Amino acid sequence: MSVWLVLVLLGILLALALGVILGRLWVPGGPAQPNLFARIWAALTPDFDQFLTDRVTAQTIRLLVTAMLVFGSFTVAWALAAGVMRTAWLVAIKPDGVTAGLKEPLWQQSQWLFAGFLAWQMVRAVGGVLLICCAAGLAGAVIGFIFGIPRPISASEAPPAAAGGAVPPPGIDHRQAIEAWKLSTNLTNISDWLTTAITGVGLVEAKNILGGLAAVAFAAADWLFGSRHGSPAVLGAVIIGGAVFGFLFAYLYAELVISRLIAAVSQILRATPAARLTMRNLRLTQSLAPRIPRTGPPETTERPTTVEIQAALQYQPIQFEDLIAQSGVTPAEVLSWARAKAILNDYRAAARGYAYLLGTMLAPRQP
Amino acid sequence: MNPTTPDAADPRLLLEASRVFNAAGPDYRALAEIINGSALEARDKADPDVRRAILGDAVALRLSGRVPGGYQQALDLLKDIGDDPKKDDPDGRLHLLRALARGQMYREERKAGKSADSLAALRVEIRKDLAFAFTQNNELRYDNRRFWQAAPAAATATETADDLRQVWEEDAEFRALVALSDETTTAAPVAPPIPTAPRDPAA
């Protein structure tokens, strides 16, 4: 098989890959699955009439991922081309190239050997550049994650009651109400220290950091491409771009996604002491749930008051799994949760709470 | 109940739980019946209103056949309810349930061929219970008509709600007692349409 045929086949494969990428980018899709171009456009033009936090979060992440994909595509395209150019240079160079000592040109010695050599150079170039890009991205992501970890408001920072802060119920000291729960803040503290240190050191050492980056880019360009084909500039851009994208992605992910997860886990702690007290001293006794009737559906009886409904609503976002996953959750807290669910007519959820409560209370004590 | 430490033997908590289980759907029905049994055992420790609520639910479960025992056990449970309108049964639910239990008993005794005198005595007791219940809460007259007037649309395939149907058909005084203000009390036992507008049920 002619080496030119192999090259043509490689070209066709590359064209197909580019076609698929461009097709994903530009070919219109249906309304259910809009194409990448439509998604980029949607991300660039948010619909403020339907401004939903989740939607904007998804748009932000999607826009960033799209930009990262475009950046990655250009990087791979350049690496492929650089691999081909490096192969040509290695073959052509005299007298120290790969053809040194050969009586005939490499492609005349063995077309398969030449094709394999070309493919290897391309893989080497793409792999090396992507590895550098990913390493820079990871380094940026670590910093972005440290910067993006959400920090809970401490007791000393909480607004006083006079300024609209939470008012503890009668009989509960404000300090006790705040200290009644505490999330682990180890990671937050480390994040605080590192953020301060990185910012301080970064400002002082900015010049050295840039010099270090340039040195790394030059070294990588020398090792991978003999500093040819514009590799020092491109690899410098790849390192900076990868680090920036990694930082942004991790920062936004921590701010938009991880902070929500942390908030969701701490939802159990969101019910104010006043709401918990209302649930514990619930006025409703018999009519928390409808009576058991002789026939037909359960009968409706007395309705809860507005205060009771407002207290119950504080428990609305708390899932049963999150509730019992809390260390040290008390039977009283489970009962309050179950009552809140019953007030909100979510009897199936309430039943889970009562079943758990009765099960734990009736379970034989371990010696 | 101490609000900070729930107690599994607290009848109020057991009442709450059994009603929530009952309202939670078929998956929790069996649990509702078991927990109601626990509440029934602990009812002596409860306040009068909680005790009445536990009793009413227990009787309803037996009359509907979800818990074995039928009307006999239901009447046993209700044998001590008094007739003081102020403290014994403020909403009339227990008296209504006792009337339903006696209605089931009436049907069975009639089938067994009991004497007319004994049946008449039973009808008097039923009328007494219903009269007390209606005095406590006149809405019961409207909301529980399915128990004495046939209403195919109101009963599901597995549930029958005709506990007092036989009495209604055979007792003019009973028909007069349960008649609505716009009905002819001596009408033949042909079921008039049941009002569909829901009221505040209490039975």
Coordinates of C-alpha atoms in Angstrom, one line a residue:
Chain A
M1 CA 0.0 0.0 0.0
S2 CA 1.3 3.4 -0.9
V3 CA 2.2 5.7 1.9
W4 CA 0.2 8.4 0.1
L5 CA -2.8 6.2 0.4
V6 CA -2.3 5.9 4.1
L7 CA -1.9 9.7 4.3
V8 CA -5.1 10.2 2.3
L9 CA -6.9 7.8 4.6
L10 CA -5.6 9.7 7.6
G11 CA -6.8 12.9 6.0
I12 CA -10.3 11.4 5.4
L13 CA -10.5 10.3 9.0
L14 CA -9.5 13.8 10.2
A15 CA -12.0 15.4 7.9
L16 CA -14.7 13.0 9.2
A17 CA -13.8 13.9 12.8
L18 CA -13.9 17.6 11.9
G19 CA -17.2 17.1 10.1
V20 CA -18.7 15.5 13.2
I21 CA -17.5 18.3 15.4
L22 CA -18.7 21.0 13.0
G23 CA -22.0 19.1 12.6
R24 CA -22.5 19.1 16.3
L25 CA -21.7 22.8 16.3
W26 CA -23.7 24.2 13.4
V27 CA -26.3 21.7 12.1
P28 CA -29.7 22.7 13.6
G29 CA -31.2 20.2 16.0
G30 CA -34.7 19.7 17.2
P31 CA -36.3 21.7 20.1
A32 CA -35.8 18.9 22.5
Q33 CA -32.1 18.5 21.8
P34 CA -30.8 21.8 20.5
N35 CA -27.4 21.7 18.8
L36 CA -24.3 23.0 20.4
F37 CA -24.5 26.3 18.5
A38 CA -28.1 26.8 19.8
R39 CA -26.9 26.1 23.3
I40 CA -24.1 28.6 23.0
W41 CA -26.5 31.2 21.7
A42 CA -28.9 30.4 24.5
A43 CA -26.1 30.7 27.0
L44 CA -25.1 34.1 25.6
T45 CA -28.7 35.4 25.6
P46 CA -30.3 34.4 28.9
D47 CA -34.1 34.6 29.0
F48 CA -34.7 37.0 31.8
D49 CA -38.5 36.4 31.6
Q50 CA -37.9 32.9 32.9
F51 CA -35.0 33.7 35.2
L52 CA -34.5 30.5 37.1
T53 CA -31.4 29.9 39.2
D54 CA -31.1 26.3 38.0
R55 CA -31.3 27.3 34.4
V56 CA -28.7 30.1 34.7
T57 CA -26.4 27.8 36.6
A58 CA -26.7 25.2 33.9
Q59 CA -26.1 27.9 31.2
T60 CA -23.0 29.2 33.0
I61 CA -21.5 25.8 33.3
R62 CA -22.5 24.8 29.7
L63 CA -21.0 28.0 28.3
L64 CA -17.7 27.3 30.1
V65 CA -17.6 23.7 29.0
T66 CA -18.3 24.8 25.4
A67 CA -15.4 27.2 25.6
M68 CA -13.2 24.5 27.0
L69 CA -14.2 22.1 24.2
V70 CA -13.4 24.7 21.6
F71 CA -10.1 25.5 23.2
G72 CA -9.4 21.7 23.4
S73 CA -10.3 21.2 19.8
F74 CA -7.9 23.9 18.6
T75 CA -5.2 22.5 20.8
V76 CA -5.7 19.0 19.4
A77 CA -5.8 20.4 15.8
W78 CA -2.5 22.2 16.4
A79 CA -0.9 19.2 18.0
L80 CA -1.9 17.0 15.1
A81 CA -0.4 19.4 12.6
A82 CA 2.7 19.8 14.8
G83 CA 3.1 16.1 14.8
V84 CA 3.1 15.9 11.0
M85 CA 5.5 18.9 10.8
R86 CA 7.8 17.3 13.3
T87 CA 7.8 14.0 11.3
A88 CA 8.7 15.9 8.2
W89 CA 11.4 17.8 10.0
L90 CA 12.9 14.6 11.5
V91 CA 12.9 12.9 8.1
A92 CA 14.3 15.9 6.3
I93 CA 17.0 16.9 8.7
K94 CA 20.6 16.2 7.8
P95 CA 22.8 14.7 9.0
D96 CA 21.3 13.9 12.5
G97 CA 17.6 13.0 11.6
V98 CA 16.0 9.7 11.6
T99 CA 17.2 9.0 8.1
A100 CA 20.9 9.4 9.1
G101 CA 22.8 6.4 7.8
L102 CA 20.1 5.3 5.4
K103 CA 21.0 4.9 1.8
E104 CA 17.5 5.7 0.7
P105 CA 14.8 8.0 2.0
L106 CA 12.7 6.5 4.8
W107 CA 9.5 6.2 2.8
Q108 CA 11.4 4.3 0.2
Q109 CA 12.9 1.9 2.8
S110 CA 9.5 0.9 4.2
Q111 CA 6.2 2.7 3.6
W112 CA 4.6 1.0 6.6
L113 CA 7.5 2.1 8.9
F114 CA 7.1 5.6 7.7
A115 CA 3.3 5.6 8.3
G116 CA 3.8 4.1 11.7
F117 CA 6.4 6.7 12.5
L118 CA 4.1 9.5 11.4
A119 CA 1.2 8.1 13.4
W120 CA 3.4 7.8 16.5
Q121 CA 4.6 11.3 16.2
M122 CA 1.0 12.6 15.9
V123 CA -0.1 10.6 19.0
R124 CA 3.0 11.8 20.9
A125 CA 2.2 15.4 20.0
V126 CA -1.5 15.2 20.9
G127 CA -0.9 13.2 24.0
G128 CA 1.9 15.5 25.2
V129 CA 0.0 18.7 24.6
L130 CA -3.2 17.4 26.2
L131 CA -1.3 16.1 29.2
I132 CA 0.3 19.5 29.7
C133 CA -3.1 21.1 29.2
C134 CA -4.8 18.8 31.7
A135 CA -2.0 19.2 34.3
A136 CA -2.4 23.0 34.0
G137 CA -6.2 22.6 34.3
L138 CA -5.8 20.5 37.4
A139 CA -3.5 23.0 39.0
G140 CA -6.0 25.7 38.2
A141 CA -8.9 23.6 39.4
V142 CA -7.3 23.0 42.8
I143 CA -6.9 26.8 43.3
G144 CA -10.4 27.4 41.9
F145 CA -11.9 24.9 44.3
I146 CA -10.1 26.4 47.3
F147 CA -11.3 29.9 46.3
G148 CA -14.8 28.7 45.6
I149 CA -15.6 26.7 48.8
P150 CA -18.7 28.4 50.3
R151 CA -18.2 29.7 53.8
P152 CA -21.1 29.7 56.3
I153 CA -21.8 32.9 58.2
S154 CA -20.5 32.5 61.7
A155 CA -22.4 33.5 64.8
S156 CA -20.4 36.7 65.2
E157 CA -21.2 37.7 61.7
A158 CA -25.0 36.9 62.0
P159 CA -27.1 40.0 61.9
P160 CA -28.6 40.9 65.3
A161 CA -32.3 40.5 65.8
A162 CA -32.8 44.3 65.7
A163 CA -31.3 44.3 62.2
G164 CA -33.6 41.6 61.0
G165 CA -31.7 38.5 62.2
A166 CA -33.3 35.4 63.5
V167 CA -35.0 35.8 66.8
P168 CA -34.6 32.8 69.1
P169 CA -37.8 31.6 70.8
P170 CA -38.5 32.5 74.4
G171 CA -36.5 30.3 76.7
I172 CA -33.7 29.6 74.2
D173 CA -30.6 31.7 74.5
H174 CA -29.4 33.2 71.2
R175 CA -25.9 31.7 71.6
Q176 CA -27.4 28.3 72.4
A177 CA -29.6 28.5 69.4
I178 CA -26.7 29.1 67.1
E179 CA -24.4 26.6 68.7
A180 CA -27.0 23.9 68.8
W181 CA -25.6 22.8 65.4
K182 CA -22.3 23.2 63.6
L183 CA -21.2 22.0 60.3
S184 CA -17.6 20.9 59.9
T185 CA -15.6 24.0 59.0
N186 CA -12.2 22.3 58.6
L187 CA -12.2 22.5 54.8
T188 CA -13.5 26.1 55.0
N189 CA -10.7 27.1 57.3
I190 CA -8.1 25.6 55.1
S191 CA -9.7 27.3 52.2
D192 CA -9.5 30.6 54.0
W193 CA -5.9 30.2 54.9
L194 CA -4.8 29.1 51.4
T195 CA -6.9 31.7 49.7
T196 CA -5.1 34.4 51.7
A197 CA -1.7 32.8 51.2
I198 CA -2.2 32.3 47.5
T199 CA -3.4 35.8 46.9
G200 CA -0.6 37.3 49.0
V201 CA 2.1 35.2 47.5
G202 CA 0.7 35.6 44.0
L203 CA 0.8 39.4 44.2
V204 CA 4.3 39.5 45.6
E205 CA 5.6 36.8 43.3
A206 CA 3.7 37.7 40.1
K207 CA 6.8 38.4 38.1
N208 CA 8.5 35.2 39.2
I209 CA 5.3 33.2 38.5
L210 CA 5.2 34.5 34.9
G211 CA 8.9 33.7 34.5
G212 CA 8.3 30.2 35.8
L213 CA 5.4 29.7 33.5
A214 CA 7.5 30.8 30.5
A215 CA 10.3 28.5 31.6
V216 CA 7.9 25.5 31.9
A217 CA 6.5 26.3 28.4
F218 CA 9.9 26.6 26.9
A219 CA 11.1 23.3 28.5
A220 CA 8.0 21.5 27.4
A221 CA 8.3 22.9 23.8
D222 CA 11.9 21.8 23.7
W223 CA 11.2 18.3 24.9
L224 CA 8.1 17.7 22.7
F225 CA 8.9 19.6 19.5
G226 CA 12.5 20.8 19.8
S227 CA 11.1 24.3 20.3
R228 CA 9.9 24.3 16.7
H229 CA 6.6 24.9 14.9
G230 CA 5.7 27.8 17.3
S231 CA 5.5 25.3 20.1
P232 CA 6.9 27.7 22.9
A233 CA 4.1 30.2 22.2
V234 CA 1.4 27.5 21.8
L235 CA 2.4 25.5 24.8
G236 CA 2.5 28.7 26.9
A237 CA -1.0 29.5 25.7
V238 CA -2.1 25.9 26.5
I239 CA -0.7 26.1 30.0
I240 CA -2.4 29.5 30.7
G241 CA -5.6 28.5 29.0
G242 CA -5.8 25.2 30.8
A243 CA -5.1 26.8 34.2
V244 CA -7.7 29.5 33.6
F245 CA -10.3 27.1 32.4
G246 CA -9.6 24.7 35.3
F247 CA -9.8 27.5 37.8
L248 CA -13.0 28.9 36.4
F249 CA -14.7 25.5 36.2
A250 CA -13.7 24.4 39.7
Y251 CA -14.6 27.8 41.1
L252 CA -18.0 27.9 39.5
Y253 CA -18.6 24.3 40.3
A254 CA -17.8 24.9 43.9
E255 CA -19.9 28.1 44.1
L256 CA -22.9 26.9 42.1
V257 CA -23.1 23.2 42.7
I258 CA -21.1 22.2 45.8
S259 CA -22.4 25.1 47.8
R260 CA -25.9 23.9 47.0
L261 CA -25.1 20.4 48.1
I262 CA -23.7 21.7 51.4
A263 CA -26.8 23.9 51.8
A264 CA -29.0 20.9 51.1
V265 CA -27.2 18.8 53.7
S266 CA -27.6 21.5 56.2
Q267 CA -31.3 22.0 55.4
I268 CA -32.1 20.2 58.6
L269 CA -30.4 23.0 60.4
R270 CA -32.4 25.6 58.6
A271 CA -35.6 25.0 60.5
T272 CA -35.4 27.8 63.1
P273 CA -35.6 26.9 66.8
A274 CA -39.0 28.7 66.8
A275 CA -40.3 26.4 64.1
R276 CA -39.0 23.3 66.0
L277 CA -40.7 24.5 69.1
T278 CA -43.9 25.1 67.3
M279 CA -43.8 21.5 65.9
R280 CA -43.0 20.0 69.3
N281 CA -45.8 21.9 71.1
L282 CA -48.2 21.3 68.2
R283 CA -51.7 22.4 69.1
L284 CA -53.2 19.8 66.8
T285 CA -53.5 16.4 68.5
Q286 CA -56.2 14.3 67.0
S287 CA -56.5 16.2 63.8
L288 CA -52.9 16.2 62.6
A289 CA -54.1 13.6 60.1
P290 CA -57.7 12.8 59.2
R291 CA -59.7 10.4 61.4
I292 CA -59.9 6.7 60.5
P293 CA -63.4 6.4 59.1
R294 CA -65.9 3.6 59.1
T295 CA -65.8 3.6 55.3
G296 CA -64.5 5.7 52.5
P297 CA -61.6 8.1 52.4
P298 CA -60.1 9.6 55.5
E299 CA -62.2 12.3 57.0
T300 CA -61.0 15.9 57.2
T301 CA -61.0 17.6 60.6
E302 CA -59.5 20.7 62.2
R303 CA -57.0 22.6 60.1
P304 CA -53.6 23.9 61.3
T305 CA -53.1 27.6 62.0
T306 CA -51.0 29.9 59.8
V307 CA -48.1 29.8 62.3
E308 CA -48.1 26.0 62.3
I309 CA -48.2 25.9 58.5
Q310 CA -45.3 28.5 58.3
A311 CA -43.3 26.3 60.8
A312 CA -44.1 23.2 58.8
L313 CA -43.0 24.9 55.5
Q314 CA -39.5 25.3 57.0
Y315 CA -39.3 21.5 57.0
Q316 CA -40.6 21.2 53.4
P317 CA -37.2 21.0 51.6
I318 CA -35.7 18.6 54.1
Q319 CA -35.6 15.1 52.8
F320 CA -36.0 12.1 55.1
E321 CA -32.6 10.7 54.1
D322 CA -31.0 14.0 54.9
L323 CA -32.8 14.2 58.2
I324 CA -31.6 10.8 59.5
A325 CA -28.2 11.2 58.0
Q326 CA -27.5 14.0 60.6
S327 CA -25.4 12.8 63.4
G328 CA -27.2 13.1 66.7
V329 CA -30.6 13.7 65.3
T330 CA -33.1 13.3 68.1
P331 CA -36.4 11.5 68.2
A332 CA -38.0 14.9 68.9
E333 CA -36.5 16.3 65.7
V334 CA -37.8 13.3 63.7
L335 CA -41.2 13.8 65.2
S336 CA -41.2 17.5 64.4
W337 CA -40.2 16.6 60.8
A338 CA -43.0 14.0 60.5
R339 CA -45.6 16.4 62.0
A340 CA -44.5 19.1 59.5
K341 CA -45.0 16.7 56.6
A342 CA -48.4 15.7 57.9
I343 CA -49.4 19.3 58.2
L344 CA -48.4 19.8 54.6
N345 CA -50.5 16.7 53.7
D346 CA -47.5 14.7 52.6
Y347 CA -48.7 11.7 54.6
R348 CA -46.4 9.2 52.9
A349 CA -43.4 11.1 53.9
A350 CA -44.8 11.7 57.4
A351 CA -45.5 7.9 57.7
R352 CA -41.8 7.3 57.0
G353 CA -40.9 9.6 59.8
Y354 CA -43.4 8.0 62.3
A355 CA -42.3 4.5 61.3
Y356 CA -38.6 5.4 61.8
L357 CA -39.4 7.1 65.1
L358 CA -41.5 4.2 66.5
G359 CA -39.0 1.7 65.2
T360 CA -36.1 3.4 66.9
M361 CA -38.0 3.9 70.1
L362 CA -39.3 0.4 70.3
A363 CA -36.1 -1.3 69.2
P364 CA -34.4 -3.3 72.0
R365 CA -31.4 -1.5 73.5
Q366 CA -28.1 -3.0 72.7
P367 CA -26.1 -4.1 75.8
Chain B
M1 CA -46.2 14.1 76.3
N2 CA -42.9 15.7 77.0
P3 CA -42.2 17.7 73.9
T4 CA -38.5 17.1 73.9
T5 CA -38.5 13.3 74.4
P6 CA -41.2 11.4 72.5
D7 CA -42.4 8.3 74.2
A8 CA -43.5 5.2 72.2
A9 CA -46.1 4.4 74.9
D10 CA -47.6 7.9 74.7
P11 CA -51.2 7.3 73.4
R12 CA -51.3 10.8 71.8
L13 CA -48.3 10.0 69.7
L14 CA -49.7 6.6 68.8
L15 CA -53.0 8.2 67.8
E16 CA -51.1 10.7 65.6
A17 CA -49.0 7.9 64.0
S18 CA -51.9 5.6 63.3
R19 CA -53.9 8.3 61.6
V20 CA -50.9 9.4 59.5
F21 CA -50.3 5.7 58.5
N22 CA -54.0 5.4 57.6
A23 CA -53.8 8.6 55.5
A24 CA -50.6 7.5 53.8
G25 CA -52.3 4.9 51.7
P26 CA -52.6 1.2 51.3
D27 CA -48.9 0.5 52.0
Y28 CA -49.3 1.7 55.5
R29 CA -52.8 0.5 56.3
A30 CA -51.6 -2.6 58.2
L31 CA -49.3 -0.4 60.3
A32 CA -52.2 2.0 61.0
E33 CA -54.2 -0.9 62.4
I34 CA -51.3 -2.3 64.5
I35 CA -50.5 1.2 66.0
N36 CA -54.1 1.8 66.7
G37 CA -54.1 -1.4 68.7
S38 CA -51.1 -0.1 70.7
A39 CA -52.9 3.2 71.2
L40 CA -56.0 1.3 72.4
E41 CA -54.0 -0.5 75.0
A42 CA -52.4 2.7 76.2
R43 CA -55.7 4.8 76.1
D44 CA -56.2 4.8 79.9
K45 CA -53.1 7.1 80.2
A46 CA -54.6 9.6 77.7
D47 CA -56.7 12.7 78.1
P48 CA -60.4 12.2 77.6
D49 CA -60.4 13.7 74.1
V50 CA -57.5 11.6 73.0
R51 CA -59.1 8.6 74.5
R52 CA -62.3 9.2 72.6
A53 CA -60.4 9.7 69.4
I54 CA -58.5 6.4 69.9
L55 CA -61.7 4.6 70.7
G56 CA -63.5 6.0 67.7
D57 CA -60.7 4.9 65.3
A58 CA -60.6 1.5 66.9
V59 CA -64.4 1.0 66.5
A60 CA -64.3 2.3 62.9
L61 CA -61.6 -0.3 62.1
R62 CA -63.6 -3.1 63.6
L63 CA -66.9 -2.1 61.9
S64 CA -65.2 -1.8 58.6
G65 CA -63.7 -5.3 59.0
R66 CA -60.1 -4.1 58.8
V67 CA -59.5 -5.4 62.3
P68 CA -61.3 -8.6 63.4
G69 CA -63.9 -8.5 66.0
G70 CA -66.8 -6.9 64.1
Y71 CA -69.7 -5.2 65.8
Q72 CA -69.4 -7.3 68.9
Q73 CA -66.0 -6.0 69.8
A74 CA -67.0 -2.5 68.7
L75 CA -70.0 -2.6 71.2
D76 CA -67.7 -3.9 73.9
L77 CA -65.4 -1.0 73.4
L78 CA -68.3 1.5 73.4
K79 CA -70.2 0.0 76.3
D80 CA -69.0 2.6 78.8
I81 CA -69.7 5.8 76.9
G82 CA -72.0 8.0 78.8
D83 CA -74.8 10.2 77.7
D84 CA -73.8 13.5 79.2
P85 CA -73.8 15.9 76.2
K86 CA -71.2 18.1 77.7
K87 CA -68.4 15.7 78.5
D88 CA -69.0 12.3 77.1
D89 CA -69.1 12.6 73.4
P90 CA -68.9 16.3 72.3
D91 CA -69.0 15.7 68.6
G92 CA -71.4 12.7 68.6
R93 CA -68.9 10.4 66.8
L94 CA -68.9 7.6 69.3
H95 CA -72.7 7.5 69.5
L96 CA -72.9 7.4 65.7
L97 CA -70.4 4.6 65.6
R98 CA -72.4 2.7 68.3
A99 CA -75.6 3.1 66.2
L100 CA -73.7 1.7 63.2
A101 CA -72.5 -1.2 65.3
R102 CA -76.0 -1.9 66.5
G103 CA -77.2 -1.6 62.9
Q104 CA -74.8 -4.4 61.9
M105 CA -76.0 -6.4 64.9
Y106 CA -79.7 -5.7 63.9
R107 CA -79.0 -7.1 60.4
E108 CA -77.4 -10.2 61.8
E109 CA -80.0 -10.9 64.4
R110 CA -82.8 -10.4 61.9
K111 CA -81.1 -12.9 59.6
A112 CA -80.8 -15.3 62.6
G113 CA -84.6 -15.0 63.2
K114 CA -84.5 -13.2 66.5
S115 CA -87.8 -12.2 68.1
A116 CA -89.6 -9.0 67.0
D117 CA -89.4 -7.7 70.6
S118 CA -85.7 -8.0 70.7
L119 CA -85.4 -6.3 67.3
A120 CA -87.7 -3.5 68.3
A121 CA -85.6 -3.0 71.4
L122 CA -82.5 -2.8 69.3
R123 CA -84.1 -0.2 67.0
V124 CA -85.0 1.9 70.0
E125 CA -81.3 1.8 71.1
I126 CA -80.2 2.8 67.6
R127 CA -82.6 5.7 67.5
K128 CA -81.4 6.8 70.9
D129 CA -77.8 6.8 69.8
L130 CA -78.5 8.7 66.6
A131 CA -80.6 11.2 68.4
F132 CA -77.8 11.9 70.8
A133 CA -75.3 12.2 67.9
F134 CA -77.5 14.6 65.9
T135 CA -78.0 16.7 69.0
Q136 CA -74.3 17.0 69.4
N137 CA -73.7 17.7 65.7
N138 CA -76.6 18.0 63.3
E139 CA -74.2 17.8 60.3
L140 CA -73.9 14.1 61.0
R141 CA -77.5 13.8 59.6
Y142 CA -76.3 14.9 56.2
D143 CA -72.9 13.4 56.1
N144 CA -73.7 9.9 57.0
R145 CA -76.8 9.2 54.9
R146 CA -74.8 6.5 53.1
F147 CA -75.2 4.3 56.1
W148 CA -79.0 4.1 55.8
Q149 CA -79.8 5.0 52.3
A150 CA -78.3 3.0 49.4
A151 CA -75.7 5.0 47.5
P152 CA -73.9 2.7 45.0
A153 CA -71.7 5.6 43.9
A154 CA -70.5 6.3 47.4
A155 CA -69.4 2.8 48.3
T156 CA -66.4 1.1 46.7
A157 CA -66.5 -2.4 45.5
T158 CA -64.9 -3.7 48.6
E159 CA -66.6 -1.5 51.1
T160 CA -70.3 -1.6 52.1
A161 CA -71.8 1.3 54.0
D162 CA -75.3 0.1 54.6
D163 CA -75.1 -0.7 58.4
L164 CA -78.5 1.0 59.1
R165 CA -80.1 0.3 55.8
Q166 CA -82.3 -2.5 57.2
V167 CA -83.5 -0.3 60.1
W168 CA -84.2 2.5 57.7
E169 CA -86.4 0.2 55.6
E170 CA -88.3 -1.2 58.5
D171 CA -88.7 1.6 60.9
A172 CA -90.7 4.7 60.2
E173 CA -89.6 6.4 63.4
F174 CA -86.0 5.9 62.3
R175 CA -86.8 7.4 58.9
A176 CA -88.4 10.4 60.6
L177 CA -85.3 10.8 62.8
V178 CA -82.8 10.8 60.0
A179 CA -85.0 12.7 57.5
L180 CA -83.7 16.0 56.3
S181 CA -85.9 19.0 56.7
D182 CA -87.2 19.0 53.1
E183 CA -88.0 15.3 53.0
T184 CA -91.3 13.4 53.6
T185 CA -90.7 11.4 56.7
T186 CA -93.1 8.6 55.9
A187 CA -91.9 8.0 52.4
A188 CA -91.5 4.5 51.1
P189 CA -88.0 3.1 51.5
V190 CA -86.8 4.1 48.1
A191 CA -83.5 5.8 48.4
P192 CA -83.5 9.4 47.4
P193 CA -80.4 10.9 46.0
I194 CA -77.8 11.6 48.5
P195 CA -76.5 15.2 48.7
T196 CA -73.1 15.4 47.0
A197 CA -71.9 18.7 48.5
P198 CA -69.3 17.7 51.2
R199 CA -69.8 19.1 54.6
D200 CA -67.6 18.9 57.7
P201 CA -67.8 15.2 58.4
A202 CA -67.3 14.1 62.0
A203 CA -68.2 10.4 62.2

